[in-house]
PDB file of C-alpha atoms in Angstrom:
ATOM      1  CA  UNK A 119       9.712 106.405-179.645  1.00 81.00           C
ATOM      2  CA  UNK A 120       8.540 103.366-177.888  1.00 87.00           C
ATOM      3  CA  UNK A 121       8.344 103.616-173.930  1.00 92.00           C
ATOM      4  CA  UNK A 122       8.802 100.258-172.306  1.00 94.00           C
ATOM      5  CA  UNK A 123       6.519  99.162-169.710  1.00 95.00           C
ATOM      6  CA  UNK A 124       9.717  99.027-167.436  1.00 96.00           C
ATOM      7  CA  UNK A 125      10.294 102.575-168.109  1.00 96.00           C
ATOM      8  CA  UNK A 126       6.659 103.678-167.432  1.00 97.00           C
ATOM      9  CA  UNK A 127       6.691 101.708-164.252  1.00 97.00           C
ATOM     10  CA  UNK A 128       9.964 103.436-163.044  1.00 97.00           C
ATOM     11  CA  UNK A 129       8.780 106.731-163.701  1.00 98.00           C
ATOM     12  CA  UNK A 130       5.295 105.985-162.061  1.00 97.00           C
ATOM     13  CA  UNK A 131       7.101 104.450-159.037  1.00 97.00           C
ATOM     14  CA  UNK A 132       9.411 107.426-158.559  1.00 97.00           C
ATOM     15  CA  UNK A 133       6.542 109.921-158.833  1.00 97.00           C
ATOM     16  CA  UNK A 134       4.633 107.935-156.217  1.00 95.00           C
ATOM     17  CA  UNK A 135       7.718 108.212-154.045  1.00 95.00           C
ATOM     18  CA  UNK A 136       8.114 111.763-154.640  1.00 95.00           C
ATOM     19  CA  UNK A 137       4.445 112.164-153.501  1.00 93.00           C
ATOM     20  CA  UNK A 138       4.826 110.449-150.111  1.00 86.00           C
ATOM     21  CA  UNK A 139       4.526 112.758-147.262  1.00 67.00           C
ATOM     22  CA  UNK A 140       7.612 113.465-145.408  1.00 67.00           C
ATOM     23  CA  UNK A 141       9.874 111.548-147.914  1.00 66.00           C
ATOM     24  CA  UNK A 142       9.909 108.734-145.405  1.00 75.00           C
ATOM     25  CA  UNK A 143      10.400 104.975-146.620  1.00 91.00           C
ATOM     26  CA  UNK A 144       7.410 103.567-148.858  1.00 92.00           C
ATOM     27  CA  UNK A 145       7.046  99.770-148.912  1.00 93.00           C
ATOM     28  CA  UNK A 146       7.383  98.026-152.403  1.00 94.00           C
ATOM     29  CA  UNK A 147       4.053  96.341-151.850  1.00 94.00           C
ATOM     30  CA  UNK A 148       2.402  99.711-151.613  1.00 93.00           C
ATOM     31  CA  UNK A 149       3.812 101.200-154.398  1.00 95.00           C
ATOM     32  CA  UNK A 150       2.933  98.181-156.703  1.00 95.00           C
ATOM     33  CA  UNK A 151      -0.638  98.729-155.258  1.00 95.00           C
ATOM     34  CA  UNK A 152      -0.849 102.463-155.573  1.00 94.00           C
ATOM     35  CA  UNK A 153       0.338 102.307-159.342  1.00 95.00           C
ATOM     36  CA  UNK A 154      -1.200  98.840-160.290  1.00 95.00           C
ATOM     37  CA  UNK A 155       2.302  97.373-161.012  1.00 96.00           C
ATOM     38  CA  UNK A 156       2.923  93.697-160.668  1.00 95.00           C
ATOM     39  CA  UNK A 157       4.910  93.343-157.386  1.00 93.00           C
ATOM     40  CA  UNK A 158       7.637  90.831-158.659  1.00 93.00           C
ATOM     41  CA  UNK A 159       8.280  93.216-161.808  1.00 93.00           C
ATOM     42  CA  UNK A 160       8.363  96.237-159.595  1.00 96.00           C
ATOM     43  CA  UNK A 161      11.242  94.757-157.477  1.00 94.00           C
ATOM     44  CA  UNK A 162      13.334  94.327-160.636  1.00 95.00           C
ATOM     45  CA  UNK A 163      12.572  97.926-161.499  1.00 96.00           C
ATOM     46  CA  UNK A 164      13.400  99.171-157.926  1.00 96.00           C
ATOM     47  CA  UNK A 165      16.702  97.247-158.264  1.00 96.00           C
ATOM     48  CA  UNK A 166      17.806  99.170-161.364  1.00 96.00           C
ATOM     49  CA  UNK A 167      16.674 102.505-159.880  1.00 97.00           C
ATOM     50  CA  UNK A 168      18.802 101.718-156.809  1.00 96.00           C
ATOM     51  CA  UNK A 169      21.823 100.718-158.936  1.00 96.00           C
ATOM     52  CA  UNK A 170      21.253 104.001-160.794  1.00 97.00           C
ATOM     53  CA  UNK A 171      21.285 105.787-157.564  1.00 97.00           C
ATOM     54  CA  UNK A 172      17.839 107.256-158.122  1.00 97.00           C
ATOM     55  CA  UNK A 173      16.467 105.316-154.748  1.00 96.00           C
ATOM     56  CA  UNK A 174      17.798 104.388-151.714  1.00 94.00           C
ATOM     57  CA  UNK A 175      16.307 101.473-149.647  1.00 92.00           C
ATOM     58  CA  UNK A 176      16.359  99.941-146.062  1.00 89.00           C
ATOM     59  CA  UNK A 177      15.464  96.474-144.913  1.00 90.00           C
ATOM     60  CA  UNK A 178      13.201  95.654-142.014  1.00 85.00           C
ATOM     61  CA  UNK A 179       9.821  96.941-140.580  1.00 82.00           C
ATOM     62  CA  UNK A 180      10.811 100.379-140.655  1.00 82.00           C
ATOM     63  CA  UNK A 181      12.462 100.021-144.015  1.00 86.00           C
ATOM     64  CA  UNK A 182      11.483 100.574-147.733  1.00 92.00           C
ATOM     65  CA  UNK A 183      12.214 102.864-150.578  1.00 93.00           C
ATOM     66  CA  UNK A 184      12.890 106.714-150.768  1.00 93.00           C
ATOM     67  CA  UNK A 185      14.343 109.120-153.428  1.00 95.00           C
ATOM     68  CA  UNK A 186      18.055 109.496-153.403  1.00 95.00           C
ATOM     69  CA  UNK A 187      17.829 113.046-154.133  1.00 94.00           C
ATOM     70  CA  UNK A 188      15.120 115.853-154.379  1.00 94.00           C
ATOM     71  CA  UNK A 189      12.172 115.080-156.704  1.00 95.00           C
ATOM     72  CA  UNK A 190      12.870 118.248-158.504  1.00 96.00           C
ATOM     73  CA  UNK A 191      16.744 117.009-159.294  1.00 97.00           C
ATOM     74  CA  UNK A 192      15.343 113.869-160.925  1.00 97.00           C
ATOM     75  CA  UNK A 193      14.244 114.204-164.718  1.00 98.00           C
ATOM     76  CA  UNK A 194      12.050 111.845-166.466  1.00 98.00           C
ATOM     77  CA  UNK A 195      15.150 111.377-168.804  1.00 97.00           C
ATOM     78  CA  UNK A 196      17.285 110.270-165.793  1.00 97.00           C
ATOM     79  CA  UNK A 197      14.564 107.497-165.111  1.00 97.00           C
ATOM     80  CA  UNK A 198      14.435 106.348-168.522  1.00 96.00           C
ATOM     81  CA  UNK A 199      18.046 106.256-169.081  1.00 96.00           C
ATOM     82  CA  UNK A 200      18.656 104.218-165.716  1.00 96.00           C
ATOM     83  CA  UNK A 201      16.010 101.598-167.156  1.00 96.00           C
ATOM     84  CA  UNK A 202      16.471 101.380-170.838  1.00 94.00           C
ATOM     85  CA  UNK A 203      19.783 103.270-171.670  1.00 92.00           C
ATOM     86  CA  UNK A 204      20.183 106.248-174.034  1.00 90.00           C
ATOM     87  CA  UNK A 205      17.246 107.907-174.903  1.00 90.00           C
ATOM     88  CA  UNK A 206      17.558 107.531-178.694  1.00 90.00           C
ATOM     89  CA  UNK A 207      19.533 104.846-180.651  1.00 89.00           C
ATOM     90  CA  UNK A 208      19.755 103.781-184.292  1.00 90.00           C
ATOM     91  CA  UNK A 209      20.304 100.169-184.571  1.00 88.00           C
ATOM     92  CA  UNK A 210      21.807 100.003-181.060  1.00 87.00           C
ATOM     93  CA  UNK A 211      24.236 102.845-181.706  1.00 89.00           C
ATOM     94  CA  UNK A 212      24.182 106.618-181.146  1.00 90.00           C
ATOM     95  CA  UNK A 213      22.366 108.399-183.672  1.00 89.00           C
ATOM     96  CA  UNK A 214      25.853 110.441-184.286  1.00 90.00           C
ATOM     97  CA  UNK A 215      27.472 107.121-185.187  1.00 90.00           C
ATOM     98  CA  UNK A 216      24.887 106.023-188.037  1.00 90.00           C
ATOM     99  CA  UNK A 217      26.508 106.611-191.147  1.00 90.00           C
ATOM    100  CA  UNK A 218      24.568 106.655-194.634  1.00 94.00           C
ATOM    101  CA  UNK A 219      25.462 107.231-198.049  1.00 93.00           C
ATOM    102  CA  UNK A 220      23.795 108.745-201.118  1.00 95.00           C
ATOM    103  CA  UNK A 221      20.461 110.152-200.708  1.00 96.00           C
ATOM    104  CA  UNK A 222      20.051 108.796-197.218  1.00 95.00           C
ATOM    105  CA  UNK A 223      23.057 110.792-195.839  1.00 93.00           C
ATOM    106  CA  UNK A 224      21.025 113.532-194.180  1.00 93.00           C
ATOM    107  CA  UNK A 225      19.198 110.693-192.205  1.00 94.00           C
ATOM    108  CA  UNK A 226      21.843 111.053-189.448  1.00 94.00           C
ATOM    109  CA  UNK A 227      20.817 114.652-188.937  1.00 94.00           C
ATOM    110  CA  UNK A 228      17.054 113.685-188.623  1.00 94.00           C
ATOM    111  CA  UNK A 229      17.831 110.831-185.859  1.00 94.00           C
ATOM    112  CA  UNK A 230      20.133 113.716-184.067  1.00 94.00           C
ATOM    113  CA  UNK A 231      17.208 116.034-184.442  1.00 95.00           C
ATOM    114  CA  UNK A 232      14.671 113.166-182.845  1.00 93.00           C
ATOM    115  CA  UNK A 233      17.302 112.731-179.982  1.00 93.00           C
ATOM    116  CA  UNK A 234      17.496 116.524-179.320  1.00 95.00           C
ATOM    117  CA  UNK A 235      13.775 116.930-179.152  1.00 94.00           C
ATOM    118  CA  UNK A 236      13.437 113.963-176.789  1.00 94.00           C
ATOM    119  CA  UNK A 237      16.147 115.376-174.548  1.00 95.00           C
ATOM    120  CA  UNK A 238      14.563 118.735-174.527  1.00 95.00           C
ATOM    121  CA  UNK A 239      11.276 117.360-173.046  1.00 96.00           C
ATOM    122  CA  UNK A 240      12.490 114.626-170.957  1.00 97.00           C
ATOM    123  CA  UNK A 241      15.353 116.429-169.359  1.00 97.00           C
ATOM    124  CA  UNK A 242      13.009 119.399-168.602  1.00 97.00           C
ATOM    125  CA  UNK A 243      10.287 117.587-166.813  1.00 98.00           C
ATOM    126  CA  UNK A 244      11.171 116.486-163.262  1.00 98.00           C
ATOM    127  CA  UNK A 245       9.436 114.278-160.721  1.00 97.00           C
ATOM    128  CA  UNK A 246       8.397 117.178-158.866  1.00 96.00           C
ATOM    129  CA  UNK A 247       6.905 118.801-162.029  1.00 98.00           C
ATOM    130  CA  UNK A 248       4.679 115.851-162.392  1.00 97.00           C
ATOM    131  CA  UNK A 249       3.451 115.282-158.765  1.00 96.00           C
ATOM    132  CA  UNK A 250       2.922 119.141-158.671  1.00 96.00           C
ATOM    133  CA  UNK A 251       0.818 119.033-162.157  1.00 96.00           C
ATOM    134  CA  UNK A 252       3.405 121.927-163.123  1.00 97.00           C
ATOM    135  CA  UNK A 253       4.818 120.902-166.405  1.00 97.00           C
ATOM    136  CA  UNK A 254       7.051 123.393-168.275  1.00 97.00           C
ATOM    137  CA  UNK A 255       5.090 125.887-170.340  1.00 96.00           C
ATOM    138  CA  UNK A 256       6.780 124.456-173.477  1.00 95.00           C
ATOM    139  CA  UNK A 257       5.459 121.003-172.814  1.00 96.00           C
ATOM    140  CA  UNK A 258       2.056 122.198-172.195  1.00 95.00           C
ATOM    141  CA  UNK A 259       2.192 124.353-175.405  1.00 95.00           C
ATOM    142  CA  UNK A 260       3.143 121.294-177.363  1.00 94.00           C
ATOM    143  CA  UNK A 261       0.317 119.082-175.979  1.00 94.00           C
ATOM    144  CA  UNK A 262      -2.173 121.982-176.478  1.00 95.00           C
ATOM    145  CA  UNK A 263      -1.843 121.282-180.425  1.00 94.00           C
ATOM    146  CA  UNK A 264      -4.743 119.168-181.724  1.00 93.00           C
ATOM    147  CA  UNK A 265      -2.042 117.056-183.629  1.00 93.00           C
ATOM    148  CA  UNK A 266      -0.508 116.077-180.237  1.00 92.00           C
ATOM    149  CA  UNK A 267      -3.440 114.053-179.550  1.00 94.00           C
ATOM    150  CA  UNK A 268      -4.066 112.764-183.099  1.00 94.00           C
ATOM    151  CA  UNK A 269      -3.481 108.810-183.633  1.00 92.00           C
ATOM    152  CA  UNK A 270      -1.343 108.036-186.728  1.00 90.00           C
TER     153      UNK A 270
END
Protein backbone atom coordinates (compact mmCIF):
# COMPACT_ATOMS: atom_id res chain seq x y z
CA UNK A 1 0.00 0.00 0.00
CA UNK A 2 1.23 3.45 -0.87
CA UNK A 3 0.26 6.21 1.57
CA UNK A 4 0.47 9.52 -0.24
CA UNK A 5 2.03 12.58 1.35
CA UNK A 6 -1.36 14.28 1.11
CA UNK A 7 -3.08 11.47 3.07
CA UNK A 8 -0.29 11.45 5.66
CA UNK A 9 -0.55 15.23 6.05
CA UNK A 10 -4.34 15.00 6.35
CA UNK A 11 -4.22 12.41 9.13
CA UNK A 12 -1.52 14.34 10.98
CA UNK A 13 -3.47 17.59 10.65
CA UNK A 14 -6.65 16.05 12.01
CA UNK A 15 -4.76 14.41 14.87
CA UNK A 16 -3.32 17.84 15.68
CA UNK A 17 -6.84 19.33 15.61
CA UNK A 18 -8.12 16.51 17.81
CA UNK A 19 -5.44 17.35 20.36
CA UNK A 20 -6.39 21.06 20.54
CA UNK A 21 -7.53 21.89 24.08
CA UNK A 22 -11.20 22.78 24.18
CA UNK A 23 -11.73 21.91 20.53
CA UNK A 24 -11.51 25.57 19.54
CA UNK A 25 -10.41 26.72 16.13
CA UNK A 26 -6.79 26.30 15.15
CA UNK A 27 -5.06 28.44 12.54
CA UNK A 28 -3.75 26.73 9.43
CA UNK A 29 -0.34 28.30 10.01
CA UNK A 30 -0.14 26.81 13.50
CA UNK A 31 -1.16 23.37 12.21
CA UNK A 32 1.46 23.56 9.46
CA UNK A 33 4.21 24.50 11.90
CA UNK A 34 3.18 21.92 14.49
CA UNK A 35 3.38 19.07 11.98
CA UNK A 36 6.09 20.37 9.66
CA UNK A 37 3.74 20.58 6.68
CA UNK A 38 4.21 23.18 3.93
CA UNK A 39 1.52 25.82 4.54
CA UNK A 40 0.38 26.11 0.90
CA UNK A 41 0.02 22.34 0.64
CA UNK A 42 -1.87 22.23 3.92
CA UNK A 43 -4.43 24.70 2.57
CA UNK A 44 -5.22 22.22 -0.22
CA UNK A 45 -5.49 19.38 2.30
CA UNK A 46 -7.80 21.40 4.54
CA UNK A 47 -9.97 22.26 1.56
CA UNK A 48 -10.41 18.55 0.76
CA UNK A 49 -11.15 17.79 4.42
CA UNK A 50 -13.74 20.56 4.53
CA UNK A 51 -15.47 19.21 1.39
CA UNK A 52 -15.57 15.78 3.03
CA UNK A 53 -17.21 17.27 6.15
CA UNK A 54 -14.31 16.25 8.38
CA UNK A 55 -13.41 19.81 9.35
CA UNK A 56 -15.24 23.07 9.64
CA UNK A 57 -13.74 26.50 9.28
CA UNK A 58 -14.41 30.11 10.01
CA UNK A 59 -12.63 33.15 8.63
CA UNK A 60 -11.44 36.10 10.62
CA UNK A 61 -9.30 36.82 13.65
CA UNK A 62 -11.23 34.32 15.79
CA UNK A 63 -11.41 31.84 12.95
CA UNK A 64 -9.57 28.70 12.07
CA UNK A 65 -10.30 25.02 11.68
CA UNK A 66 -11.86 22.45 13.99
CA UNK A 67 -13.16 18.90 13.67
CA UNK A 68 -16.65 18.57 12.23
CA UNK A 69 -17.41 15.72 14.63
CA UNK A 70 -15.87 14.00 17.62
CA UNK A 71 -12.35 12.63 17.14
CA UNK A 72 -13.60 9.21 18.24
CA UNK A 73 -16.06 9.28 15.31
CA UNK A 74 -13.43 9.91 12.62
CA UNK A 75 -11.40 6.91 11.51
CA UNK A 76 -8.12 6.96 9.65
CA UNK A 77 -10.03 5.30 6.80
CA UNK A 78 -12.45 8.27 6.66
CA UNK A 79 -9.53 10.64 6.25
CA UNK A 80 -7.73 8.57 3.63
CA UNK A 81 -10.90 8.12 1.57
CA UNK A 82 -11.53 11.87 1.70
CA UNK A 83 -8.08 12.55 0.30
CA UNK A 84 -7.31 9.64 -2.03
CA UNK A 85 -10.61 7.85 -2.67
CA UNK A 86 -11.04 4.10 -2.13
CA UNK A 87 -8.55 2.39 0.19
CA UNK A 88 -7.68 -0.26 -2.36
CA UNK A 89 -8.06 -0.32 -6.11
CA UNK A 90 -6.69 -2.40 -8.92
CA UNK A 91 -5.78 -0.37 -11.98
CA UNK A 92 -8.26 2.29 -10.84
CA UNK A 93 -11.19 -0.05 -10.27
CA UNK A 94 -12.66 -1.80 -7.26
CA UNK A 95 -11.03 -5.14 -6.43
CA UNK A 96 -14.29 -7.06 -6.95
CA UNK A 97 -14.45 -5.71 -10.51
CA UNK A 98 -11.01 -7.03 -11.46
CA UNK A 99 -11.45 -10.11 -13.61
CA UNK A 100 -8.74 -12.58 -14.47
CA UNK A 101 -8.67 -15.79 -16.41
CA UNK A 102 -6.77 -19.01 -16.18
CA UNK A 103 -4.35 -19.47 -13.30
CA UNK A 104 -4.64 -15.76 -12.36
CA UNK A 105 -8.38 -16.05 -11.59
CA UNK A 106 -7.90 -16.36 -7.77
CA UNK A 107 -6.09 -13.01 -7.80
CA UNK A 108 -9.42 -11.17 -7.41
CA UNK A 109 -9.85 -12.85 -4.02
CA UNK A 110 -6.31 -11.83 -3.02
CA UNK A 111 -7.08 -8.17 -3.80
CA UNK A 112 -10.35 -8.44 -1.85
CA UNK A 113 -8.45 -9.84 1.14
CA UNK A 114 -5.95 -6.98 0.94
CA UNK A 115 -8.79 -4.47 1.00
CA UNK A 116 -10.49 -6.28 3.90
CA UNK A 117 -7.29 -6.16 5.94
CA UNK A 118 -6.72 -2.49 5.19
CA UNK A 119 -10.28 -1.77 6.25
CA UNK A 120 -9.95 -3.78 9.45
CA UNK A 121 -7.05 -1.61 10.62
CA UNK A 122 -7.88 1.80 9.17
CA UNK A 123 -11.59 1.72 10.05
CA UNK A 124 -10.80 0.59 13.61
CA UNK A 125 -8.36 3.37 14.47
CA UNK A 126 -9.89 6.75 15.27
CA UNK A 127 -8.22 10.11 15.64
CA UNK A 128 -8.93 9.88 19.38
CA UNK A 129 -7.12 6.52 19.54
CA UNK A 130 -4.03 8.15 18.08
CA UNK A 131 -4.19 11.26 20.28
CA UNK A 132 -4.67 9.09 23.38
CA UNK A 133 -1.98 6.60 22.23
CA UNK A 134 -4.59 3.89 22.77
CA UNK A 135 -4.60 1.84 19.58
CA UNK A 136 -6.89 -1.20 19.39
CA UNK A 137 -5.35 -4.35 20.85
CA UNK A 138 -5.28 -6.19 17.53
CA UNK A 139 -3.27 -3.33 15.98
CA UNK A 140 -0.75 -3.51 18.82
CA UNK A 141 -0.56 -7.28 18.34
CA UNK A 142 0.13 -6.83 14.62
CA UNK A 143 3.00 -4.40 15.25
CA UNK A 144 4.44 -6.50 18.06
CA UNK A 145 5.51 -9.08 15.50
CA UNK A 146 9.13 -8.56 14.40
CA UNK A 147 8.06 -9.13 10.79
CA UNK A 148 5.96 -5.94 10.97
CA UNK A 149 9.15 -3.92 11.37
CA UNK A 150 11.23 -5.81 8.81
CA UNK A 151 12.00 -4.02 5.55
CA UNK A 152 11.48 -6.03 2.42
